[in-house]
Short mmCIF file of C-alpha atoms in Angstrom, two decimals:
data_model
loop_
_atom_site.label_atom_id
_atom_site.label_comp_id
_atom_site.label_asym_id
_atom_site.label_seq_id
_atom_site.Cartn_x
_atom_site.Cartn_y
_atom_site.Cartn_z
CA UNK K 1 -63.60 91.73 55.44
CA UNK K 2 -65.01 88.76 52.86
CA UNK K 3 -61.71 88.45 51.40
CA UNK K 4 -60.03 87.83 54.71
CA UNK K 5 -62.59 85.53 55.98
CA UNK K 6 -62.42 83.39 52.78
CA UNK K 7 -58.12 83.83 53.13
CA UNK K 8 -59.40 81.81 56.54
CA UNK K 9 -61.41 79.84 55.51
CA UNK K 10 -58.48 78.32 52.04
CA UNK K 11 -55.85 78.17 55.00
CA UNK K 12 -57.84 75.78 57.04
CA UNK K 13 -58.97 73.95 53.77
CA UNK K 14 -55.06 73.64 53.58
CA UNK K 15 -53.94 72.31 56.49
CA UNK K 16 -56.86 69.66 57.17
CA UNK K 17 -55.43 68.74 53.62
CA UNK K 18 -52.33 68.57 54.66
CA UNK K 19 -53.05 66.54 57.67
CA UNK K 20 -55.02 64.01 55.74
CA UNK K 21 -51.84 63.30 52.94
CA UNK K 22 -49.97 63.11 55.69
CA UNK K 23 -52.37 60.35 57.23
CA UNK K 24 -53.09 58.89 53.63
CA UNK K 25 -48.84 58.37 53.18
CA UNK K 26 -48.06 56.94 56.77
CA UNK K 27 -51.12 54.17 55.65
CA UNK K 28 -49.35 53.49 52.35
CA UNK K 29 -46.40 53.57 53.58
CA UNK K 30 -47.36 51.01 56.07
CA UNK K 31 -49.19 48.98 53.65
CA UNK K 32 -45.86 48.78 51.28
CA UNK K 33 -43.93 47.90 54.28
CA UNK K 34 -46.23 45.17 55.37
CA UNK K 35 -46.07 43.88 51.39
CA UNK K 36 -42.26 43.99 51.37
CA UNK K 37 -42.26 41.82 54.42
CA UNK K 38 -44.74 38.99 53.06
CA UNK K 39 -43.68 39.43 49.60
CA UNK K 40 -40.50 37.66 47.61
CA UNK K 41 -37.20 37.65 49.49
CA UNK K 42 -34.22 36.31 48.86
CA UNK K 43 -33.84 33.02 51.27
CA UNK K 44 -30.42 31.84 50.22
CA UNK K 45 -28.02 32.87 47.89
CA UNK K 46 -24.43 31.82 47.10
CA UNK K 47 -22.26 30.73 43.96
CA UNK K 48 -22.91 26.92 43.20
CA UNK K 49 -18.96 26.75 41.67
CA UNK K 50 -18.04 27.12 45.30
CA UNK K 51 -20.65 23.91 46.35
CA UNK K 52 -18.40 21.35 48.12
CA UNK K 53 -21.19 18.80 49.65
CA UNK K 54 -25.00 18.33 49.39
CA UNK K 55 -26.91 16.51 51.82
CA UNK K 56 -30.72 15.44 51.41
CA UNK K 57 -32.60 13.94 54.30
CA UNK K 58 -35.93 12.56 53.54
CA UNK K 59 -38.31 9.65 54.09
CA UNK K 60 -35.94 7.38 51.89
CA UNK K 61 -33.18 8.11 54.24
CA UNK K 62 -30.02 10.28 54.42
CA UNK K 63 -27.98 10.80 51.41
CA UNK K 64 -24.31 12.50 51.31
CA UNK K 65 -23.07 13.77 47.38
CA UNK K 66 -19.54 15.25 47.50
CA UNK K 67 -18.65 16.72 44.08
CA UNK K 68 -15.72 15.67 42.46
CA UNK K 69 -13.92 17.98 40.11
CA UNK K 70 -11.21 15.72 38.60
CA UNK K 71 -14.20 13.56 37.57
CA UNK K 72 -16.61 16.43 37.49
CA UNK K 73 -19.38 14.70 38.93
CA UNK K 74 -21.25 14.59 42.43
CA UNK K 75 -20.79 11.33 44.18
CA UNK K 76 -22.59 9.20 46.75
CA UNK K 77 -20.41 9.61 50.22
CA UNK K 78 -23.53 8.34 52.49
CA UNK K 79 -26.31 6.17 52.53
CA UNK K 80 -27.54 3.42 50.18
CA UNK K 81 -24.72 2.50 47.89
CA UNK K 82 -25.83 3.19 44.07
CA UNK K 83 -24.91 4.82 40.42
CA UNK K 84 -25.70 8.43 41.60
CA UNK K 85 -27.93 10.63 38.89
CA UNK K 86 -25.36 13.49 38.58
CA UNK K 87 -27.96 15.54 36.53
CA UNK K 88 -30.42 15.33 39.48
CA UNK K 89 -27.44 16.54 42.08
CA UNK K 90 -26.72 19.49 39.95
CA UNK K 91 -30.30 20.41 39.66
CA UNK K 92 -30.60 20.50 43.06
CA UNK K 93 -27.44 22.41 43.96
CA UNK K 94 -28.11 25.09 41.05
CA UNK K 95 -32.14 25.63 42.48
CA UNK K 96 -30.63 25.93 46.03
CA UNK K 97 -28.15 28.31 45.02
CA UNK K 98 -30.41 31.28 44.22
CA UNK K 99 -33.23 30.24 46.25
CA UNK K 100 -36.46 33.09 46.08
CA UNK K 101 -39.84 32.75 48.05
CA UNK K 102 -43.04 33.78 46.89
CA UNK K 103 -44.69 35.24 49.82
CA UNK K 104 -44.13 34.57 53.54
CA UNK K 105 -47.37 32.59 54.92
CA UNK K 106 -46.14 33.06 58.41
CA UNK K 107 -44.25 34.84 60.34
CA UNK K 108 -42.51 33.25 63.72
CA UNK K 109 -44.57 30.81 63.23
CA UNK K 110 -45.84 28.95 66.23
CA UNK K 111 -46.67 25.26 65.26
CA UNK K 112 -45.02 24.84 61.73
CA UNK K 113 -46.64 21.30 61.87
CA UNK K 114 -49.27 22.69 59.98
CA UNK K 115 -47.44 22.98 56.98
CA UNK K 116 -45.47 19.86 57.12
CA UNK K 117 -42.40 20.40 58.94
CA UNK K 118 -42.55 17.84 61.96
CA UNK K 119 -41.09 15.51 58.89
CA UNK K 120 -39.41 17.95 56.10
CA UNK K 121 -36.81 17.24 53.57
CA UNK K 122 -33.81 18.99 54.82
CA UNK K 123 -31.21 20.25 52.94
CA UNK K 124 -27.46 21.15 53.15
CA UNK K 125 -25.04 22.61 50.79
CA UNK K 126 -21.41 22.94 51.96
CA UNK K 127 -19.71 25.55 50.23
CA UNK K 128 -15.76 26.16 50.53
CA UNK K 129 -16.65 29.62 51.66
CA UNK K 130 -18.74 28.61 54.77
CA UNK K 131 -17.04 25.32 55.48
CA UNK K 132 -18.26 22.46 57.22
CA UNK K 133 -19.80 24.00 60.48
CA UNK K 134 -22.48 26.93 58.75
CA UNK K 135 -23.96 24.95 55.79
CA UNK K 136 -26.91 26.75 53.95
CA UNK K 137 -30.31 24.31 55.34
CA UNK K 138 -33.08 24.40 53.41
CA UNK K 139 -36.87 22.72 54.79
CA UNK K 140 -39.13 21.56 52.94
CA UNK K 141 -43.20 21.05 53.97
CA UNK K 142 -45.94 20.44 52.09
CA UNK K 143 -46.93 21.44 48.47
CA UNK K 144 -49.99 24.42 48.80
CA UNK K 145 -53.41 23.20 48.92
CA UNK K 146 -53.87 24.33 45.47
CA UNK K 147 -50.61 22.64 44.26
CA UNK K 148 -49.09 25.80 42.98
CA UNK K 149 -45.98 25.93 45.75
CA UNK K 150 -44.29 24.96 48.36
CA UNK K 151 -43.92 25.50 52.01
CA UNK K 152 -40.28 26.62 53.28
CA UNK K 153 -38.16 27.37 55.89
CA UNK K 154 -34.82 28.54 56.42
CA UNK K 155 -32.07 27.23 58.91
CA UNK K 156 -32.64 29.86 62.40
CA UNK K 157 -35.94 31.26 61.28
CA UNK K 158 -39.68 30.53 62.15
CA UNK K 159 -41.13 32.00 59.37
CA UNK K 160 -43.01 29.87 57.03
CA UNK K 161 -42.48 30.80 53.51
CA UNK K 162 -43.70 29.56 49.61
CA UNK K 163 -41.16 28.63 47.43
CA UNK K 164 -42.50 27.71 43.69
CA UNK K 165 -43.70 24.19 42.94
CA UNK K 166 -40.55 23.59 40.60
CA UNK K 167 -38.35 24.25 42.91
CA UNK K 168 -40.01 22.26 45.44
CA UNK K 169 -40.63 19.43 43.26
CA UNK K 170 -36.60 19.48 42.62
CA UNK K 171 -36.00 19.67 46.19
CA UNK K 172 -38.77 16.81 47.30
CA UNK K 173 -36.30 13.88 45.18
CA UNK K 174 -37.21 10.21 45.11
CA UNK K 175 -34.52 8.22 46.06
CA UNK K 176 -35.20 6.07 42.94
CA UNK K 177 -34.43 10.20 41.09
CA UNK K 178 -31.27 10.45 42.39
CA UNK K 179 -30.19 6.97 41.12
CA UNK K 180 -28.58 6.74 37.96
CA UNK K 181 -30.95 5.48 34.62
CA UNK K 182 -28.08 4.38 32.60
CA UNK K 183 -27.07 0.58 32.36
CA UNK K 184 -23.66 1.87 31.38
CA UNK K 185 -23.20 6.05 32.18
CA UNK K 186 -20.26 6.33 30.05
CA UNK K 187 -19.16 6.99 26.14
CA UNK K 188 -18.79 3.91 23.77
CA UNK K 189 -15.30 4.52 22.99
CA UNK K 190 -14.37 4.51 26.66
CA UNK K 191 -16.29 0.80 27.06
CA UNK K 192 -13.02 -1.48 27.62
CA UNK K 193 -13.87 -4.75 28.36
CA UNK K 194 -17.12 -6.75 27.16
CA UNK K 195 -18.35 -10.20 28.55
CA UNK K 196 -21.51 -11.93 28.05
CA UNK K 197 -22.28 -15.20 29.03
CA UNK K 198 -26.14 -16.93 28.16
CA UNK K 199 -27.74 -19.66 30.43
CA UNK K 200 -24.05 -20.45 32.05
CA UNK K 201 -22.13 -20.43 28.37
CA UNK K 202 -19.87 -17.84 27.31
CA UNK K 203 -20.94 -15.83 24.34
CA UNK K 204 -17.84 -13.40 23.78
CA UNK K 205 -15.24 -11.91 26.01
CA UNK K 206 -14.01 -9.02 24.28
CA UNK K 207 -10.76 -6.11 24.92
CA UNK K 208 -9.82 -2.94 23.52
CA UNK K 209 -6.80 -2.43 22.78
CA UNK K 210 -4.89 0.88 23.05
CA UNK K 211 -5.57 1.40 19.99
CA UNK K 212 -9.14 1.21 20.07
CA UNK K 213 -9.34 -2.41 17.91
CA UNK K 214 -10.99 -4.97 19.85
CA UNK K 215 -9.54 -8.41 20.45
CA UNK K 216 -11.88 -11.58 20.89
CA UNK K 217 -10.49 -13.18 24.28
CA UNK K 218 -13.29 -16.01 24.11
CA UNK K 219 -14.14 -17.95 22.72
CA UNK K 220 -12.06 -19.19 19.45
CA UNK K 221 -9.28 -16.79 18.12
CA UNK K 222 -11.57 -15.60 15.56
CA UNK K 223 -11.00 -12.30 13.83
CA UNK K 224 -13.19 -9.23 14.88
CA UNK K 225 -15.02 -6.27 12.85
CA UNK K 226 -14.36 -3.49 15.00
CA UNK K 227 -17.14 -1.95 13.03
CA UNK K 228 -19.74 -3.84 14.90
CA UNK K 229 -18.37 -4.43 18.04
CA UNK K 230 -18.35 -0.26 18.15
CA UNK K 231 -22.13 -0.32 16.57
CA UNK K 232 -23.47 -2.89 19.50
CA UNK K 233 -21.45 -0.53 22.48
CA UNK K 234 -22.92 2.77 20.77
CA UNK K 235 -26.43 1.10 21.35
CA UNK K 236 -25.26 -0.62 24.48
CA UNK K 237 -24.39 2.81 26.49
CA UNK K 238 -27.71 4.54 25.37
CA UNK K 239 -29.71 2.50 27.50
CA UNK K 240 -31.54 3.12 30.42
CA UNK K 241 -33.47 1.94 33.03
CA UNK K 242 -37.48 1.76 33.14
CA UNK K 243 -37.60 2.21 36.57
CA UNK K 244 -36.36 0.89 39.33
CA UNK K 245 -38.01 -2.23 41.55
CA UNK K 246 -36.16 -3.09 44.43
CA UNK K 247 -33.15 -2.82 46.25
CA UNK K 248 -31.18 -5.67 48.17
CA UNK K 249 -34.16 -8.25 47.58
CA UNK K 250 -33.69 -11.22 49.24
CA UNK K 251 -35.71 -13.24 46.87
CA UNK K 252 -34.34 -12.95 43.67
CA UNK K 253 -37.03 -15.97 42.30
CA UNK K 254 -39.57 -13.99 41.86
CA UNK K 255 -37.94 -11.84 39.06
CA UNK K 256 -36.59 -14.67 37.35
CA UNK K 257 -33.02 -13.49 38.53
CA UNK K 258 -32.12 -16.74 40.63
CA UNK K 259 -31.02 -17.78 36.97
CA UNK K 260 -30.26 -15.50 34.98
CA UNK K 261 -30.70 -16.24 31.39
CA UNK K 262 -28.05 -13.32 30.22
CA UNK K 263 -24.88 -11.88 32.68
CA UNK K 264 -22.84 -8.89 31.45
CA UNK K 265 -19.86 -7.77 32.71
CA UNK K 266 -18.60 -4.34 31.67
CA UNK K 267 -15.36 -2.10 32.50
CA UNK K 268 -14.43 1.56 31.24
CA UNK K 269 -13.64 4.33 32.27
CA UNK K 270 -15.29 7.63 33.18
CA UNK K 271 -12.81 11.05 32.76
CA UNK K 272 -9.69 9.69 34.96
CA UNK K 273 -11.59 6.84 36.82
CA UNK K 274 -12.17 3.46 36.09
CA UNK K 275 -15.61 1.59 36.18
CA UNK K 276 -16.97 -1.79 36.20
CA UNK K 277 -20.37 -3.16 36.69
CA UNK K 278 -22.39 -6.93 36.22
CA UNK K 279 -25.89 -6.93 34.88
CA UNK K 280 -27.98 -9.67 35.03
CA UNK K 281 -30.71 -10.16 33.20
CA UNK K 282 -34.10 -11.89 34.00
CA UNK K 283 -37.56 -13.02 33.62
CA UNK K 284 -40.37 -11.01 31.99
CA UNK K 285 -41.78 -7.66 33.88
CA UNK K 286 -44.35 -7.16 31.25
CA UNK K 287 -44.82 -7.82 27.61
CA UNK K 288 -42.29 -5.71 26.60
CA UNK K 289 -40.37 -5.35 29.48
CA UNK K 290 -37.35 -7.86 31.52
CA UNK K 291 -36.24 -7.26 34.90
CA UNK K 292 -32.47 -6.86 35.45
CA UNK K 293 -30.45 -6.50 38.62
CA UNK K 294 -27.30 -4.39 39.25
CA UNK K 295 -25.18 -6.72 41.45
CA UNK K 296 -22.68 -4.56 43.04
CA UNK K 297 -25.73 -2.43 44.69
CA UNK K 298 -28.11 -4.86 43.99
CA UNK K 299 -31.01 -2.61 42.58
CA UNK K 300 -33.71 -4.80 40.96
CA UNK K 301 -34.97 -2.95 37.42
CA UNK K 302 -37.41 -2.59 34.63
CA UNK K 303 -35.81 -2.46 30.90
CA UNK K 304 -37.52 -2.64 27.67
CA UNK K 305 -36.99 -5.73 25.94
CA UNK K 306 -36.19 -3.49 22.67
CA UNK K 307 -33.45 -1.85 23.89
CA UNK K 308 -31.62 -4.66 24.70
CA UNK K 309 -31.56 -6.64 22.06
CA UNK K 310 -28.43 -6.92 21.30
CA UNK K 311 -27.94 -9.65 23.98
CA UNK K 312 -29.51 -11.53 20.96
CA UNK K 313 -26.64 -10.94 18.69
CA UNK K 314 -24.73 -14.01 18.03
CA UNK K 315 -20.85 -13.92 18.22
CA UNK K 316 -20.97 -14.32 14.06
CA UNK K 317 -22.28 -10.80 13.64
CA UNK K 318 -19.19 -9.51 15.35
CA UNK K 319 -16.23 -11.62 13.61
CA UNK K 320 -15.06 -11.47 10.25
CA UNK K 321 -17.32 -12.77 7.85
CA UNK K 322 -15.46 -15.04 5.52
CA UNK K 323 -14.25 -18.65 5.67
CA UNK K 324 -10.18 -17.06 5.54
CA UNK K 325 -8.20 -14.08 5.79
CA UNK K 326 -6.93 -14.71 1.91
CA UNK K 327 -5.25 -12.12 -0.44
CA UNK K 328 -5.27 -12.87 -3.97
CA UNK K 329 -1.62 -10.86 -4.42
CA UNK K 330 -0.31 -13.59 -2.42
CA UNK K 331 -1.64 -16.72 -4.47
CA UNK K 332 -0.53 -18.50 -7.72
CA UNK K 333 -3.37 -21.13 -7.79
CA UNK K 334 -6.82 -22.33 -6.49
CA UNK K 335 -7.80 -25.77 -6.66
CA UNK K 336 -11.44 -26.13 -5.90
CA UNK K 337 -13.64 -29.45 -5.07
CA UNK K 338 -17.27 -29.25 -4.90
CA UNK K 339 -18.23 -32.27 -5.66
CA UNK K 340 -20.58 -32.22 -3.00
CA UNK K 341 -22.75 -29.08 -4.32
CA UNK K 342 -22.41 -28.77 -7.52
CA UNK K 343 -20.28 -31.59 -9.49
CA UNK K 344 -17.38 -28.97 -9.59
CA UNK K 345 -13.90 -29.40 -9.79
CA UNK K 346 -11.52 -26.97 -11.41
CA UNK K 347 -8.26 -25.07 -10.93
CA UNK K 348 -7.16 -21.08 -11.66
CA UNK K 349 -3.66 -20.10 -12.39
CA UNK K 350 -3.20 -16.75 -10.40
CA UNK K 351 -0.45 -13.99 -11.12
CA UNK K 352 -2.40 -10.53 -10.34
CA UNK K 353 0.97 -8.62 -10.84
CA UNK K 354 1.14 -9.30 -14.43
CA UNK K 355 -2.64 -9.58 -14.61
CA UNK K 356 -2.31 -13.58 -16.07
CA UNK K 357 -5.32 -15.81 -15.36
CA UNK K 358 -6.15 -19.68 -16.27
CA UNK K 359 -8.54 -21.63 -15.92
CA UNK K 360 -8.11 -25.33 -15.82
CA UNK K 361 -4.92 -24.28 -18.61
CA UNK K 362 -7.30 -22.02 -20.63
CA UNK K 363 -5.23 -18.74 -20.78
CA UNK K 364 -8.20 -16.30 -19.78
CA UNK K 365 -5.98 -12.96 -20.68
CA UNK K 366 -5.02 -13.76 -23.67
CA UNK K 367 -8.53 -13.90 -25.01
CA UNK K 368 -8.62 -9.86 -24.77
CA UNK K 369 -12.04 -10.29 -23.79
CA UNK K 370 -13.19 -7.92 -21.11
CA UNK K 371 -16.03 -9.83 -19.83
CA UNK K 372 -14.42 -12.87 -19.53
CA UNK K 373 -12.02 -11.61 -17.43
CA UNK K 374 -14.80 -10.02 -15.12
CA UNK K 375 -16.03 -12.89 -14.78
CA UNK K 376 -12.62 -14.68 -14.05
CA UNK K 377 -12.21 -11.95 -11.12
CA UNK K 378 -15.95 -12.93 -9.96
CA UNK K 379 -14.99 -16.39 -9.58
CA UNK K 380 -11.65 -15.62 -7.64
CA UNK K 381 -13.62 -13.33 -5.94
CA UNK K 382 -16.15 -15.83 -4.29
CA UNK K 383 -13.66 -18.11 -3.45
CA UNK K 384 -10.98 -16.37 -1.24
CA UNK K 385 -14.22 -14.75 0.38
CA UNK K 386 -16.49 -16.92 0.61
CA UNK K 387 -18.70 -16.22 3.92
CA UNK K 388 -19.29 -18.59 6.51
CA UNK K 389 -22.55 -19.00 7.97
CA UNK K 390 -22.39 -19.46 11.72
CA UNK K 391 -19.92 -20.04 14.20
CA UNK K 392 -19.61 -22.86 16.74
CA UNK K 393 -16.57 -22.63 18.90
CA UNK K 394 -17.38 -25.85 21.29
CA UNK K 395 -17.87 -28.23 18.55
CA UNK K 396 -15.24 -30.63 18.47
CA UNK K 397 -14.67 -32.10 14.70
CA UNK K 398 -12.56 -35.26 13.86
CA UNK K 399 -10.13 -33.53 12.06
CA UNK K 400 -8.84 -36.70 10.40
CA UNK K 401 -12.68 -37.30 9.02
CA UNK K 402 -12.73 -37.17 5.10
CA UNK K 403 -14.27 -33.69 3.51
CA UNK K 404 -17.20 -33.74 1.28
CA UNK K 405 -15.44 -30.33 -0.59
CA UNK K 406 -12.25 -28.86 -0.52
CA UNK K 407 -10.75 -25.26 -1.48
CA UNK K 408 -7.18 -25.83 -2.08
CA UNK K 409 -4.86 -22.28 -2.53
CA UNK K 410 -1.31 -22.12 -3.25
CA UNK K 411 1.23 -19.30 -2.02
CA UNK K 412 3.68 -17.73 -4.68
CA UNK K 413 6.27 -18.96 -2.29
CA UNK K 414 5.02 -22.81 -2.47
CA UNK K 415 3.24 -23.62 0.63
CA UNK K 416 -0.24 -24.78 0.79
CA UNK K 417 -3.35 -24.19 2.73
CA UNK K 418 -6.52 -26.07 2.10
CA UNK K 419 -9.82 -25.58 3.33
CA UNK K 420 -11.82 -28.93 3.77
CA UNK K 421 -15.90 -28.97 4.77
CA UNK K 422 -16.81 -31.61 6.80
CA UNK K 423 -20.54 -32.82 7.05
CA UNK K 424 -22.42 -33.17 10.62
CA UNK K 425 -25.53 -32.89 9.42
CA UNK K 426 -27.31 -32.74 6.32
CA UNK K 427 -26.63 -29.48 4.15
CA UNK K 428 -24.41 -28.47 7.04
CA UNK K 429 -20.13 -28.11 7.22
CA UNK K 430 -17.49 -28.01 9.71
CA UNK K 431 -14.80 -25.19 8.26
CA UNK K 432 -11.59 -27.01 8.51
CA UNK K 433 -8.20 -25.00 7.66
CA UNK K 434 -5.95 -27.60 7.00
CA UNK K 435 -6.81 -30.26 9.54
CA UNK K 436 -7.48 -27.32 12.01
CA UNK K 437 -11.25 -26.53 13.09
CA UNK K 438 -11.77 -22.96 12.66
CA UNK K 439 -14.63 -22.86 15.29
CA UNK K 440 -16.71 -21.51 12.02
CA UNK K 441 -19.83 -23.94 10.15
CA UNK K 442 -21.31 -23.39 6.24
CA UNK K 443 -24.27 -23.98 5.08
CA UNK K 444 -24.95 -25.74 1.29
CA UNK K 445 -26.93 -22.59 0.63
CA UNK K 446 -23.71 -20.66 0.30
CA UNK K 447 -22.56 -22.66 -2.15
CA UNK K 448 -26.25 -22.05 -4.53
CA UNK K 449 -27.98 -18.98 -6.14
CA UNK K 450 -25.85 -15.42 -7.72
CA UNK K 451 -23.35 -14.56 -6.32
CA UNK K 452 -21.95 -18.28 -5.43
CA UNK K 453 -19.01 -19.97 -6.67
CA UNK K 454 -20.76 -22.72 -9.04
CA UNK K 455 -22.69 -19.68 -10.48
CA UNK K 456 -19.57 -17.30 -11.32
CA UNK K 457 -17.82 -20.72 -12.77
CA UNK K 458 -20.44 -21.18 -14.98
CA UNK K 459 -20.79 -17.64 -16.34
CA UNK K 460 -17.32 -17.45 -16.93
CA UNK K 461 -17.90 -20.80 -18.55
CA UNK K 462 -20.51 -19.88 -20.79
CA UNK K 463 -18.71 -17.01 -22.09
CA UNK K 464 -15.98 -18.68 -22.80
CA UNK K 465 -18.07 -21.31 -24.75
#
C-alpha cells in the first residue's frame, strides 16, 4: 500500500515537472524570439560590382555619382560641379552593400523625429539588377547618445534601427569629403602639358611628346632635361589640398586671388579620358599655408606652402645646363679669349680619333705623359661644357656690341661657331652664339675657383713647365 502511494505520489512529482519545462521552454523560447527580433539583421545586401548609381542627399545638397567602368571611377552626374573623391564613393557603395544593424531601437516606430529623421541623409544605390525604379534607400539619424552608433532606417519600414558608428560616419559625408584632395589626381607620366606663368609673365610652357621627352614651347628654344621636368611632375601630382574654403566666392580679394601671383595650367589624361585644370595661386592662409582656387569649379583652398614649392623653380633648373650642345668628336680646334677673367688667351688642336692634342703648337701626346694629358682633357672638358648660370629669355642684347671674352670652336669640316660674352652689368654676361642671344647669362664666378677653365689651363700649364 506505501509503495503504491509513493508510485502516486513520483507520478505527480512528474507531471507538475513536466508542466513547468514545458512553461520554462515556451518563456525561453519567447525570450530568444524577442532577441532575434531586436538583435542584428541584415538591412541590405547586394553585390557592389553590380552598383550602377549612388545618390547622397544631405544638408550640403543632392549629389548624383554614376560609376564609370572604362575610366573605372565614380563621377559627379548632379549637383555642385567638382573633382569627385572616388575613394570616398567606393567607401560608401562597399559599406552600403552589406549593410548589418546592431539592434532594432524601435519597432513601427511612431514619431522617428526622435532619432533624427525629419532631416536624414538618404541614400540610393542603383544596381543593374534592380534598375532605376527599386533602388536600395538607406536613412540616416542621429549618432547614439553615447556616440557608439547610429540610428537607421530602411526604405518601406518604420523600424528604427543602430547601425555602427563607422558605418554611419561613412554614410554622414561632408560635401568638402567627397571632393577630390589632389591638385592634379593623375600619374606623372600621364601629365601632358605644363604652363606656369608668375605675376602676368610666362615662366615655361612645356609638351610631351609621344615619346615621353618634353619640349620647351616658351619661352626661348632652349634645350630641356627631361630628368627634371619628370622630378618637378612626380612632386607636382602628390599634392593635395589642406582643406577646402569656399566655393563660387564672389570676392576673390580677400584671399589674395584677385591677382594671382602664380597660374598653372595642366592637361593629361586619366585611363582613356583627357583632363585639364587652372590653379591659381594666392595670398597667405597662414604661416605655412597659401590659398589657391580651382577655376573651372571655382573651389577656394588651403595648401601648404612646402608642397608647392616648386612654383619657385626657375626655368634654368629645367634646361640643359651648359653654355652649348658641343661634342668634342666633332671639333679640330678651340680658340679661347678671356681676357676679361683671367688674362687668358690660348688655342687647342683637337683630333680625338687619333687621340692628338696641342696646345698653343705644343704637341701634348707626344710627351707620353699621362697626367698631362688628363689635364689636357680637363681643360677641353670645361670648355665645351661650361655651365651657364641663369637664363633670361626677354632680355634683348645688341648683338653687334663688342664681347669682353670669346670661345671660338672649329668643326672638322671648317665652319665656325663662336661664343662671345657680353657685359650688362658688372661680373655679369649675355651668352651670345655667334651674334645670336641664346636667352642664357654667366656669371664671372664661373670662370674662377677648381674646376674652371683658367684653373685646368694652368695645371696643365704647370705640368708641362
Amino acid at each position: 500500500m506505501k509503495q503504491f502511494k509513493w508510485v502516486i505520489i513520483l507520478a505527480a512529482a512528474a507531471a507538475i515537472l513536466t508542466v513547468v519545462f514545458i512553461f520554462v521552454d515556451k518563456h525561453t523560447q519567447k525570450e530568444k524570439e524577442r532577441e532575434a527580433i531586436g538583435g542584428p539583421q541584415q538591412l541590405i545586401s547586394f553585390e557592389p560590382s553590380q552598383t550602377d548609381r549612388i545618390s547622397v542627399d544631405n544638408e550640403d545638397g543632392h549629389f548624383e555619382f554614376k560609376w564609370n567602368p572604362d575610366e573605372a571611377e565614380w563621377q559627379l552626374t548632379a549637383g555642385d560641379k567638382f573633382n569627385v573623391n572616388s575613394y570616398a564613393i567606393a567607401a560608401i557603395c562597399n559599406y552600403l552593400c552589406n549593410l548589418k544593424s546592431l539592434k532594432t531601437v524601435s519597432s513601427d516606430c511612431a514619431d522617428t523625429s526622435i532619432y533624427g529623421f525629419d532631416h536624414p541623409v538618404t541614400l540610393k544605390a542603383y544596381t543593374t539588377d534592380t534598375g532605376e525604379d527599386h533602388p536600395y534607400t538607406l536613412y540616416v539619424g542621429d549618432h547614439t547618445p553615447t556616440n557608439n552608433a547610429f540610428y537607421a532606417m530602411i526604405e518601406g519600414s518604420n523600424d528604427v534601427f543602430t547601425i555602427s558608428y563607422e558605418a554611419g560616419s561613412i554614410f554622414c559625408v561632408a560635401k568638402d569629403t567627397l571632393k577630390n584632395m589632389y591638385l592634379f589626381d593623375t600619374f606623372s607620366n600621364l601629365v601632358t602639358y605644363y604652363k606656369q606663368t608668375r605675376d602676368g609673365e610666362l615662366v615655361a610652357e612645356m609638351t610631351r611628346a609621344e615619346d615621353y621627352s618634353w619640349n620647351l614651347n616658351a619661352p626661348g628654344t632652349y634645350s630641356v632635361q627631361k630628368a627634371n621636368i619628370d622630378n618637378m611632375m612626380d612632386i607636382l601630382v602628390r599634392v593635395t589640398v589642406e582643406s577646402y574654403v569656399a566655393e563660387h566666392p564672389t570676392d576673390l580679394k580677400q584671399y589674395g586671388l584677385d591677382n594671382p601671383h602664380d597660374i598653372l595650367v595642366l592637361k593629361g589624361k586619366k585611363n582613356t579620358s583627357t583632363m585639364e585644370e587652372e590653379i591659381w595661386f594666392g595670398g597667405d592662409a597662414s604661416d605655412t599655408e597659401i590659398y589657391g582656387y580651382f577655376k573651372n569649379s571655382e573651389q577656394v583652398f588651403r595648401v601648404k606652402k612646402a608642397n608647392v614649392s616648386f612654383l619657385n623653380t626657375k626655368l634654368s633648373s629645367y634646361v640643359y645646363p651648359y653654355c652649348a650642345e658641343i661634342a668634342a668628336a666633332d671639333l679640330s680646334a678651340i680658340e679661347a679669349d678671356l681676357s676679361a677673367a683671367a688674362d687668358l688667351h690660348f688655342k687647342l688642336d683637337v683630333d680625338t680619333e687619333n687621340a692628338q692634342y696641342s696646345l698653343d703648337g705644343k704637341d701634348i701626346t707626344a710627351l707620353h705623359n699621362d697626367k698631362a694629358n688628363t689635364l689636357f682633357q680637363n681643360l677641353l672638358r670645361s670648355l665645351i661644357m661650361l655651365q651657364f648660370t641663369d637664363t633670361a629669355p626677354y632680355a634683348k642684347p645688341d648683338p653687334e656690341a663688342e664681347a669682353a671674352m670669346f670661345i671660338k670652336f672649329t668643326y672638322k669640316d671648317g665652319h665656325e661657331r663662336t661664343l662671345r660674352f657680353i657685359e650688362f652689368e658688372t661680373n655679369n654676361y649675355y651668352v651670345m652664339d655667334d651674334s645670336k642671344y641664346t636667352g642664357l647669362t654667366i656669371r664671372m664666378n664661373r670662370f674662377e675657383g677648381t674646376g674652371s677653365i683658367p684653373y685646368n689651363y694652368q695645371e696643365l700649364m704647370n705640368t708641362l713647365k
